[in-house]
Coordinates of C-alpha atoms and ligand atoms in Angstrom, one line a residue:
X1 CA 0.0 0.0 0.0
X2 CA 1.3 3.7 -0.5
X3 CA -0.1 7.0 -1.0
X4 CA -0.4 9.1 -4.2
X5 CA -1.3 12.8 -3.7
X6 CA -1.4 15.0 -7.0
X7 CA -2.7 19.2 -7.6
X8 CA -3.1 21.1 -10.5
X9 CA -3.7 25.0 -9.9
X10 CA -5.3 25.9 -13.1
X11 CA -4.5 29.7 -12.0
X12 CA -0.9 29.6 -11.8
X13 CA -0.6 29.4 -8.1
X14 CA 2.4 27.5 -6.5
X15 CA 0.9 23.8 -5.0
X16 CA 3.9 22.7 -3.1
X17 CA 3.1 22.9 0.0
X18 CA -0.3 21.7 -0.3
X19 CA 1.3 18.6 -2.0
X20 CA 3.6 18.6 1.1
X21 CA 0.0 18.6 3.3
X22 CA -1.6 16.0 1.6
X23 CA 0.7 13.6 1.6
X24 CA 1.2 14.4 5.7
X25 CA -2.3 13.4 5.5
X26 CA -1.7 10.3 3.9
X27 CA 1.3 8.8 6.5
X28 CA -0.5 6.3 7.6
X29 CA -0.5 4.2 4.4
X30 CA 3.3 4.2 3.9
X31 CA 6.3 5.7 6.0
X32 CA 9.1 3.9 4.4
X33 CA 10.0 7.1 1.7
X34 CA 8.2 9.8 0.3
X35 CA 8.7 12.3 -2.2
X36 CA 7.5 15.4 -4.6
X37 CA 7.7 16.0 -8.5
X38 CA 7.1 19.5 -10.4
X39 CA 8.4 20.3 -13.9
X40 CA 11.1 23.4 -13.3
X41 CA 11.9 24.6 -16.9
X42 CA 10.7 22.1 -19.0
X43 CA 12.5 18.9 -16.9
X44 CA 11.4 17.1 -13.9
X45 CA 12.1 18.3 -10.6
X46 CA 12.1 16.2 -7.4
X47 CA 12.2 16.4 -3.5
X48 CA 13.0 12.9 -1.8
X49 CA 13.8 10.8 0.9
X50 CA 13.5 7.8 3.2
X51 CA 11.5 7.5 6.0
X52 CA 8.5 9.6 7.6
X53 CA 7.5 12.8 4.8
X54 CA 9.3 15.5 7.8
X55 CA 12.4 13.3 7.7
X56 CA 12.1 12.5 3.7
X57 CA 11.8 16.4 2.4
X58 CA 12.8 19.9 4.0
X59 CA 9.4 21.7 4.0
X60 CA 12.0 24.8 4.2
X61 CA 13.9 24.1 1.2
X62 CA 10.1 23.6 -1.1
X63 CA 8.9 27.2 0.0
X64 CA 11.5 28.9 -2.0
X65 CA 9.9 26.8 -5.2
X66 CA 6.9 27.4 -7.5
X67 CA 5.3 24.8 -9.5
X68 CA 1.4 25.4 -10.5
X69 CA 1.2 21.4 -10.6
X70 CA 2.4 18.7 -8.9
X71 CA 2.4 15.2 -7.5
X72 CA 3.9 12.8 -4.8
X73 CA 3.9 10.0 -3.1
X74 CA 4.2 7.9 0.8
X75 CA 5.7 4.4 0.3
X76 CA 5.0 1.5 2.0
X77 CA 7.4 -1.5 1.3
X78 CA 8.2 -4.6 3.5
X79 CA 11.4 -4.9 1.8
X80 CA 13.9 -3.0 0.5
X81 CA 13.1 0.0 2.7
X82 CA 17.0 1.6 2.3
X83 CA 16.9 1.4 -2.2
X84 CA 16.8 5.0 -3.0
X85 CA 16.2 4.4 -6.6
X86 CA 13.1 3.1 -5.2
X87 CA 11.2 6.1 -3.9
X88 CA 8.4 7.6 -5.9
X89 CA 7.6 9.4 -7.7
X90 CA 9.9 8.1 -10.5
X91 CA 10.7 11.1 -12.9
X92 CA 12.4 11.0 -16.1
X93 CA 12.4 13.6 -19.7
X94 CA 12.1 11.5 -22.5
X95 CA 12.2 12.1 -26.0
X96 CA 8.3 13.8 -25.9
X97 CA 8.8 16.3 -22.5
X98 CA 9.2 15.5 -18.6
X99 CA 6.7 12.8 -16.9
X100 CA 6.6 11.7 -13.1
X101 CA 4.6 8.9 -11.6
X102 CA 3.4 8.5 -8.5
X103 CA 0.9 4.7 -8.3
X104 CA -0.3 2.9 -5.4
X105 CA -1.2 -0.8 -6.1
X106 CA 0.2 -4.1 -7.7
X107 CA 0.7 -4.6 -11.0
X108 CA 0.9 -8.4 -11.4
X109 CA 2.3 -9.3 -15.0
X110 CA 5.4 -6.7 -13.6
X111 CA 7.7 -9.7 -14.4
X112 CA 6.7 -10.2 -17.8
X113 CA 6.3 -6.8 -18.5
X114 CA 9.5 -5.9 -17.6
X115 CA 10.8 -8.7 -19.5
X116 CA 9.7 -8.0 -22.9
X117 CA 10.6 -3.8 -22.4
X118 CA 14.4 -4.9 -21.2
X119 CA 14.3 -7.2 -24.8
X120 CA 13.6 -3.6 -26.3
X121 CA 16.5 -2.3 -24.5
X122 CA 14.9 -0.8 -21.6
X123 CA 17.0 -0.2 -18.6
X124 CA 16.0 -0.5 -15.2
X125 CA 16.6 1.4 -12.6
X126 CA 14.1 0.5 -9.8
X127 CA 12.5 -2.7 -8.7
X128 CA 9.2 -0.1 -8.8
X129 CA 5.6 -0.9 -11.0
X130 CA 5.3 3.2 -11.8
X131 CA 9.1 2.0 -13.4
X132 CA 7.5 -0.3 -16.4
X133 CA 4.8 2.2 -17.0
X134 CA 7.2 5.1 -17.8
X135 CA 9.3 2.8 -20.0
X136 CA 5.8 1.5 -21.9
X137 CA 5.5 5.6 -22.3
X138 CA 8.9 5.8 -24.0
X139 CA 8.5 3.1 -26.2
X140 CA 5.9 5.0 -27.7
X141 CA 7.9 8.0 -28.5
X142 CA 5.8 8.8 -31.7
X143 CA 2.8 9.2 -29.9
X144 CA 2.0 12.4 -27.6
X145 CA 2.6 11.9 -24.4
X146 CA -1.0 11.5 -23.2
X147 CA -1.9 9.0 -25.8
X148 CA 1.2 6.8 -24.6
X149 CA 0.4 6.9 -20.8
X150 CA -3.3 5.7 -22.0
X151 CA -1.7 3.6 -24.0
X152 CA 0.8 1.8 -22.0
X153 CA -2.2 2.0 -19.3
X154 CA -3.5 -0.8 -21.1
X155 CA -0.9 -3.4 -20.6
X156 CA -1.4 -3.3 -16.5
X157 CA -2.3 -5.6 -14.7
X158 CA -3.4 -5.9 -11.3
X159 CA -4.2 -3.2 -8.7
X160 CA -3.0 0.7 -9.7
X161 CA -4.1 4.0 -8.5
X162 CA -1.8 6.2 -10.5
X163 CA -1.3 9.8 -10.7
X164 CA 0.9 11.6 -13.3
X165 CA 2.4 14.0 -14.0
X166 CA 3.4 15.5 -17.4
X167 CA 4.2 18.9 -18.3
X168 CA 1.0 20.4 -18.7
X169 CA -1.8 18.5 -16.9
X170 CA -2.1 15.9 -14.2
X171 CA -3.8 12.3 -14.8
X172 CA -5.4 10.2 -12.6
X173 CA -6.0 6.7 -13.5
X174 CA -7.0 3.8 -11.4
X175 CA -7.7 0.1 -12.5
X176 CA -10.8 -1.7 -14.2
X177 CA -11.6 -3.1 -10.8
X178 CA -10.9 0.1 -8.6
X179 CA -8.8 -2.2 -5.9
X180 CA -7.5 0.6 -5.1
X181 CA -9.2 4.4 -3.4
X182 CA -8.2 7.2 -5.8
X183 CA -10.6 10.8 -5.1
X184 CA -10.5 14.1 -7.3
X185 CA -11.4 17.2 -5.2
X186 CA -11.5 20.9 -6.1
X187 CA -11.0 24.0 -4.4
X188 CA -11.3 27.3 -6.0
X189 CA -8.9 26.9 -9.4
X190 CA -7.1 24.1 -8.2
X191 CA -8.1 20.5 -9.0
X192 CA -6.6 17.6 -6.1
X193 CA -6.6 13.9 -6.5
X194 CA -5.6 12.0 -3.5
X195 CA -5.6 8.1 -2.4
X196 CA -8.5 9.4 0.4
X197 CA -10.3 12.4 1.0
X198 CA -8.2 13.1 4.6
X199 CA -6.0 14.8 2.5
X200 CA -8.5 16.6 0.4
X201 CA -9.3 18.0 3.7
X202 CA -6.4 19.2 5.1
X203 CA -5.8 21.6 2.2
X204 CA -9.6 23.0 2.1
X205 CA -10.8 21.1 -1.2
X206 CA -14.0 19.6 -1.6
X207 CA -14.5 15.8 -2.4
X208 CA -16.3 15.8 -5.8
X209 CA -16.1 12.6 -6.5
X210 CA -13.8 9.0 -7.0
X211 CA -12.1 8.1 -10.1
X212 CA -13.9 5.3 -11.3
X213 CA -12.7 2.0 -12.0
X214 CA -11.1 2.1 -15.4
X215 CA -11.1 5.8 -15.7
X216 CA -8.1 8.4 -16.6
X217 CA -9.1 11.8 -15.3
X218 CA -7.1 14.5 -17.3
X219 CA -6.7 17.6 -15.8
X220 CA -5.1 21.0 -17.5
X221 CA -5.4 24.4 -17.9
X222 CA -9.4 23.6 -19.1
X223 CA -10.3 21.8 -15.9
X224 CA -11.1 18.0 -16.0
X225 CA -12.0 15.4 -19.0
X226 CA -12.4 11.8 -18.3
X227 CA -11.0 9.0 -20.4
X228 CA -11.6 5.1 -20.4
X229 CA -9.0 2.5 -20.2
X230 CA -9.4 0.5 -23.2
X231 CA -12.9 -0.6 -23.3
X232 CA -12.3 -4.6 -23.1
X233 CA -11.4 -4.0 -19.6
X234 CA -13.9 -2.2 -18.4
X235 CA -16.7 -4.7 -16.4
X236 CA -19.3 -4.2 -14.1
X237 CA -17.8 -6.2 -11.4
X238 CA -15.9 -4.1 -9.3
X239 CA -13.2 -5.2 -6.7
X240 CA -12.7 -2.8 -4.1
X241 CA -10.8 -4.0 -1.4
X242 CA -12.7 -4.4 1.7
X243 CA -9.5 -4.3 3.8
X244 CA -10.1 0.1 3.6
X245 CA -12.4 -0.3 5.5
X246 CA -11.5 -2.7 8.4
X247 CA -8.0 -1.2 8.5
X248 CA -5.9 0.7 6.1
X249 CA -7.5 3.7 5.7
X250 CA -7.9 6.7 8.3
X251 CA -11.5 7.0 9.6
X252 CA -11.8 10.3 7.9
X253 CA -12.0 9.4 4.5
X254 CA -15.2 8.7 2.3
X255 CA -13.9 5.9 0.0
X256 CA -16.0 4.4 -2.8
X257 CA -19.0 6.9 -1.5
X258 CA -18.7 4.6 1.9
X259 CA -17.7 6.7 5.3
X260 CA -14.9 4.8 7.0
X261 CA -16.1 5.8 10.0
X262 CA -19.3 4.2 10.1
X263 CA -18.3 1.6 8.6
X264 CA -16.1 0.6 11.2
X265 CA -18.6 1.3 13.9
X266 CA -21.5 -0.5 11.9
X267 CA -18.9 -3.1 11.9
X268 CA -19.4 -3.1 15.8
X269 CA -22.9 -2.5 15.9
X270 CA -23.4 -6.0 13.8
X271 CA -20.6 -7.6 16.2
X272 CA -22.7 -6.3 19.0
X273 CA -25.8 -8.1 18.0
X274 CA -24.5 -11.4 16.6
X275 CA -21.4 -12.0 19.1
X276 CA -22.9 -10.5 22.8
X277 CA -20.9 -10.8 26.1
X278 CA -24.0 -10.1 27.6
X279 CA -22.2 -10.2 31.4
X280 CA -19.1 -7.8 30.4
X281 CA -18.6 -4.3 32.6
X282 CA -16.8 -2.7 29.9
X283 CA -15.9 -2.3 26.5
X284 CA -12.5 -1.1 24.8
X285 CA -11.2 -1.0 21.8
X286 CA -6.8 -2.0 20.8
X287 CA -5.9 1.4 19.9
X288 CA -6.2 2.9 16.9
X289 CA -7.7 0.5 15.1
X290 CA -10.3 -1.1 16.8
X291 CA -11.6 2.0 18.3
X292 CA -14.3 3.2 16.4
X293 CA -15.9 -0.8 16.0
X294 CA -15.4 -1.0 19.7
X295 CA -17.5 2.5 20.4
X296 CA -20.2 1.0 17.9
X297 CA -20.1 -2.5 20.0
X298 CA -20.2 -0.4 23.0
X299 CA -23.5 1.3 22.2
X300 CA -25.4 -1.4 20.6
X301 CA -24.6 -3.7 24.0
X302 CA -25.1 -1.1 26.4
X303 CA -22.0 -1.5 28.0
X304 CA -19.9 1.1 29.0
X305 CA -16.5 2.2 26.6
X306 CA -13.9 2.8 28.2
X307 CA -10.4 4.3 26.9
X308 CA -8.8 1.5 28.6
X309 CA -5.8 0.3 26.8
X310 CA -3.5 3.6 25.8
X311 CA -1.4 3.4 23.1
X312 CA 1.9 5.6 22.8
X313 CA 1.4 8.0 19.7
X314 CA 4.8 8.2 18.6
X315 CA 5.5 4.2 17.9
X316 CA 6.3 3.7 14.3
X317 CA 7.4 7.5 14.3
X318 CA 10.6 7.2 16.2
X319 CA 13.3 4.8 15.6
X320 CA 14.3 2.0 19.2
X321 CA 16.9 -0.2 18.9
X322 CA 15.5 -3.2 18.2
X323 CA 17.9 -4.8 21.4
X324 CA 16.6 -8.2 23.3
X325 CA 14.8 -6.4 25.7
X326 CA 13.0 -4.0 23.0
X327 CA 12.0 -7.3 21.7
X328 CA 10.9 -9.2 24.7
X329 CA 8.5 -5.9 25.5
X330 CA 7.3 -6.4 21.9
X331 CA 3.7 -5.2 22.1
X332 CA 3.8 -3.8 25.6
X333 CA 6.1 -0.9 23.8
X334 CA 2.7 0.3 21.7
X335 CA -0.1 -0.9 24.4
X336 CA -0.6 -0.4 27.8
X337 CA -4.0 -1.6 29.7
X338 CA -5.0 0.9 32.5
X339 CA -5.2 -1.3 35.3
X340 CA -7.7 0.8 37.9
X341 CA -10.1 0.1 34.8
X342 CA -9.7 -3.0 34.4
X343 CA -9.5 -4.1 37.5
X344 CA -11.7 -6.9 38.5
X345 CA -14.1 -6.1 35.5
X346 CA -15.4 -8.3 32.4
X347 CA -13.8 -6.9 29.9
X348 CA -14.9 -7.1 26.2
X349 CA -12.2 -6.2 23.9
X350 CA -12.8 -5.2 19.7
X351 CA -10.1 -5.4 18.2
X352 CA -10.6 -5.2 14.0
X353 CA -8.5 -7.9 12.5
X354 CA -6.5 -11.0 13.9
X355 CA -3.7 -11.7 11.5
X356 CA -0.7 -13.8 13.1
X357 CA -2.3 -14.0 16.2
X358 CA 0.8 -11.8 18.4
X359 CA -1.1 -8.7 19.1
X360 CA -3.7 -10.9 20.5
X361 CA -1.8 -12.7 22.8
X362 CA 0.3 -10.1 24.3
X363 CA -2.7 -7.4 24.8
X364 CA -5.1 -10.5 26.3
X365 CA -2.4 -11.7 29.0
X366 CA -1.5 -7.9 29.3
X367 CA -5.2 -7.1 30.4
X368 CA -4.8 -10.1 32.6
X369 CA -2.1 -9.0 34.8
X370 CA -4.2 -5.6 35.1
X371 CA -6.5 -7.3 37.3
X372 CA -9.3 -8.0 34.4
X373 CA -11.3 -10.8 35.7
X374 CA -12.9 -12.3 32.0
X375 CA -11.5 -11.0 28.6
X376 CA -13.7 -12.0 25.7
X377 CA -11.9 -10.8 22.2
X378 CA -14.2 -9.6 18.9
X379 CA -12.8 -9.2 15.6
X380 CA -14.7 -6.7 13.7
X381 CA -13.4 -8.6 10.4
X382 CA -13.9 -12.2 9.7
X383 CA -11.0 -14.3 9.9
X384 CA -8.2 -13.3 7.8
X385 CA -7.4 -16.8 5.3
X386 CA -6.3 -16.1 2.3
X387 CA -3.3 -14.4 1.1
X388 CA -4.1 -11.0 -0.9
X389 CA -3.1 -11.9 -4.4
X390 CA -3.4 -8.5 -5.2
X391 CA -0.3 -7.3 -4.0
X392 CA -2.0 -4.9 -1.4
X393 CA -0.6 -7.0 1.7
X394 CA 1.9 -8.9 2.1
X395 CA 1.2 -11.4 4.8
X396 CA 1.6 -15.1 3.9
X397 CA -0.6 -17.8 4.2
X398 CA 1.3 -19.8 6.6
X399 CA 1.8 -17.0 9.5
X400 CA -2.5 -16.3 9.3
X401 CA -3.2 -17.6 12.8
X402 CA -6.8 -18.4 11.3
X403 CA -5.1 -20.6 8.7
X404 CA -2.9 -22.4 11.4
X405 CA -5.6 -23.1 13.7
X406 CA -9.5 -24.1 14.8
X407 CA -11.1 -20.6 16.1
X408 CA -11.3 -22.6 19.3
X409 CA -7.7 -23.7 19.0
X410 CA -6.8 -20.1 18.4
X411 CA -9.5 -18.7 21.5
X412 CA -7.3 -21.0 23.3
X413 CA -3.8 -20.0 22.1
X414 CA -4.3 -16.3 22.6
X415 CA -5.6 -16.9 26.0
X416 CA -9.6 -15.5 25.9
X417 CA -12.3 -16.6 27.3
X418 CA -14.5 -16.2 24.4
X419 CA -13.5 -15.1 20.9
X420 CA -16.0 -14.5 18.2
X421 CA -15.5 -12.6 14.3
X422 CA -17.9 -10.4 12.2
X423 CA -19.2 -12.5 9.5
X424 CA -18.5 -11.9 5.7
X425 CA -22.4 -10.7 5.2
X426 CA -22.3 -8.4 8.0
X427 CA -18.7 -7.3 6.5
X428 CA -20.3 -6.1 3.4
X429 CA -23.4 -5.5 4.8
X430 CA -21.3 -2.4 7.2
X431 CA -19.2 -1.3 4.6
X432 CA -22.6 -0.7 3.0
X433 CA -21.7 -0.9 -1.0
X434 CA -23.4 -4.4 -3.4
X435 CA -21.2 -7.4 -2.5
X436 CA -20.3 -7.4 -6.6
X437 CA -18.4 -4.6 -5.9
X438 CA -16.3 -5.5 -2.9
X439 CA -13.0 -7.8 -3.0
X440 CA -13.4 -9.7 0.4
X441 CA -10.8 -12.3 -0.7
X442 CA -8.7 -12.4 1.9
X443 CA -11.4 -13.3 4.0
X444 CA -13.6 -15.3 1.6
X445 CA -10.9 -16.8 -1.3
X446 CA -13.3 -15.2 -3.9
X447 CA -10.6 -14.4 -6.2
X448 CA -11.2 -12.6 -9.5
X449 CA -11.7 -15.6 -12.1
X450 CA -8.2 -16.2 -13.7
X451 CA -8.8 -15.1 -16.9
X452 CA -10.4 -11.8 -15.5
X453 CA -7.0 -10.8 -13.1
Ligands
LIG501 P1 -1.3 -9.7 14.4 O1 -2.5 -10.5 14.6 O2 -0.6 -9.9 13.1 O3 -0.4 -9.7 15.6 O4 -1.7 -8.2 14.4 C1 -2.9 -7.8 13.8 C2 -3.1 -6.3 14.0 O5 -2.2 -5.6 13.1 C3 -4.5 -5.9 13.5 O6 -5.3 -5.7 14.6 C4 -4.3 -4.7 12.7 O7 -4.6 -3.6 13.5 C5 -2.9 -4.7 12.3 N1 -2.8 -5.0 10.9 C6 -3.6 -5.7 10.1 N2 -3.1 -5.8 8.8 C7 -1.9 -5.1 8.8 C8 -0.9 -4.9 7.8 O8 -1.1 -5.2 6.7 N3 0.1 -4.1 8.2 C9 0.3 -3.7 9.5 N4 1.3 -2.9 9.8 N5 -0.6 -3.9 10.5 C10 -1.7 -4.6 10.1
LIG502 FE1 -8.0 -6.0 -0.1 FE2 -8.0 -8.5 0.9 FE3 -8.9 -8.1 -1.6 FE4 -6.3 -7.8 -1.0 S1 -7.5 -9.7 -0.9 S2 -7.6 -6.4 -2.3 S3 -6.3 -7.0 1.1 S4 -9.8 -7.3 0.4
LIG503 MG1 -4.8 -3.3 15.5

């Protein structure tokens, strides 16, 4: 998962720094690298680094720039965090002008992609999708630049939210299936597009709408035009992955028409009536993500929510040694149960997914030794066991502690007295869009048909 930000100021006005916002809006779904692309005098211009967007680029050093468009880009990668040549956007001038690509998703015929462009002499200098899309661009050198992006468009795929940028518009394109969130919003004369509409937000724009599956927005000096992908892969079955909604996006954003927000607290409303622990004192959610099911859960039951496992804010921002005893505190470093609350209670704890089972077993024994007389656990997502084939996680099929293990085998090996999961209907039936146009198949194995990937 990463996130693409992109602006187009159809004015004149300098967009840097609202690029700079929107992608601090979008930290959550990558803090690996980040990085910014203008055009400065006809070539492409870029601001980059690894790690969190404050660490990657010096806010300082963009206010003495102007670009009237722009795009960038928060990575999330497993592997490979330190490549360089990795972070996005990926910029180049070719023979037709300056381009720069910022895409989110998956592109899953990379490998033979790749192949057949590095047969045409193509040289690579990243292990990244947006990579084999800018060389597809320069293949086709006789066509304008626009008509090779949609072009080369064609030959993807997989999952992709793209935004490009060449040097006079901005396009936004994102896959058949819409796997991936991709938003256009507008404020004044300046057109945004943005993997979620937190970051629409931040810089006063006004969701107008998503980019549809299989559209490319263009966006220049006119304002926007929208073209398809080629028509044979445009369908009525949409995939958009469910996974938004139960964890990787922030519970701000609107994706897909669908508020995150109550979403995840429908989520708990439905967990509330289907999986009770009619006897518990109190409710609480694992911090962040289970919070908003567990207020939902909380209401429905009638049971009181309580704040009562705290989580320290900065994890994942600053860098510990990773040392034997950082690693023996392992999840007691993020979460810490209050233990005046829990103290001799029933607790009822929501958390949203389970997917290797760790979290679960720490917090639960955690919430234990803070005096907590019952723990019964609730997963507002059904039980993670499939792997994404989607490239939008990366978790494998033999660490899913759902996989490994019974649910009662697992109840039992995370140490709760009662453990129940939301059910796929209720899933859909929260997220509140047709089933036909969800992917649920990590939880559900309902994979595109081959021939349809
Ligand atoms: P686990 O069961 O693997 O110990 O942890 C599951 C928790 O990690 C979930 O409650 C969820 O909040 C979070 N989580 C789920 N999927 C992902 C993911 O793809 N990446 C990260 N960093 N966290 C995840
Ligand atoms: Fe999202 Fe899961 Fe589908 Fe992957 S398999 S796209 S993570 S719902
Ligand atoms: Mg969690």
């Amino acid at each position: 998962m990463s996130g693409v930000f992109g602006a187009y100021s159809t004015s004149g006005r300098t967009v840097l720094e609202e690029v700079y916002l929107g992608l601090y809006a979008l930290q959550h779904r990558g803090q690996e690298s980040a990085g910014i692309s203008w055009v400065e005098n006809g070539r492409i211009a870029a601001a980059k680094g690894l790690g969190l967007l404050h660490n990657a680029i010096d806010q300082q050093k963009l206010s003495g720039k102007s670009a009237s468009s722009a795009i960038g880009h928060v990575r999330y990668v497993p592997t490979d965090p330190t490549q360089t040549q990795n972070i996005l956007p990926i910029g180049a001038n070719y023979a037709r002008g300056p381009v720069a690509i910022s895409h989110d998703g998956y592109i899953t015929n990379l490998k033979e992609l790749s192949k057949q462009l590095e047969q045409r002499g193509a040289i690579f200098h990243s292990s990244t999708d947006s990579e084999a899309l800018l060389h597809l661009m320069a293949q086709k050198a006789h066509m304008q630049p626009l008509d090779a992006l949609v072009d080369a468009l064609r030959y993807l795929e997989g999952s992709c939210a793209a935004v490009v940028l060449l040097e006079d518009m901005l396009v936004a394109a994102r896959d058949p299936w819409g796997f991936k969130p991709l938003v256009i919003g507008k404020a004044d004369g300046t057109y945004y597009v943005a993997s979620e509409s937190c970051a629409l937000d931040i810089v006063g724009a006004k969701l107008l709408r998503d980019v549809e599956p299989g559209e490319i927005l263009v966006i220049d000096s006119k304002g926007p035009r929208s073209l398809r992908m080629a028509p044979d892969k445009h369908c009525n079955r949409c995939m958009h992955c469910s996974f938004e909604y139960v964890y990787t996006a922030r519970p701000d954003s609107i994706i897909d028409g669908c508020s995150v927000y109550e979403a995840r607290k429908k989520m708990g409303r439905l967990l509330a009536e289907k999986s009770p622990a009619s006897d518990a004192d109190i409710a609480a959610g694992m911090p962040d993500s289970g919070t908003i099911a567990a207020i939902g859960y909380a209401q429905r039951s009638e049971i009181p929510f309580e704040m009562a496992v705290v989580r320290n804010r900065y994890v994942g921002r600053t860098f510990i040694q990773p040392t034997q005893k950082v690693r023996e505190l392992g999840v007691k470093i993020k979460l810490n149960p209050i233990s005046d609350v829990f103290m001799d209670k029933k607790a009822v704890i929501i958390d949203d997914s389970i997917v290797r089972g760790t979290t679960a077993q720490r917090i639960i024994s955690m919430i234990r030794n803070a005096g907590a007389s019952e723990v019964h656990l609730r997963v507002a997502s059904p039980p993670v066991l499939h792997p994404c084939k989607y490239g939008i996680d990366t978790r494998k099929e033999g660490t899913l502690a759902a996989v490994k293990m019974s649910i009662e085998e697992l109840r039992k090996n995370i140490g709760a007295d009662s453990l129940s999961y939301l059910s796929e209907e209720d899933l859909v039936e929260a997220i509140g869009l047709p089933e036909d146009q969800l992917c649920t198949a990590c939880f559900t194995g309902k994979y595109l048909p081959e021939n349809n990937s």
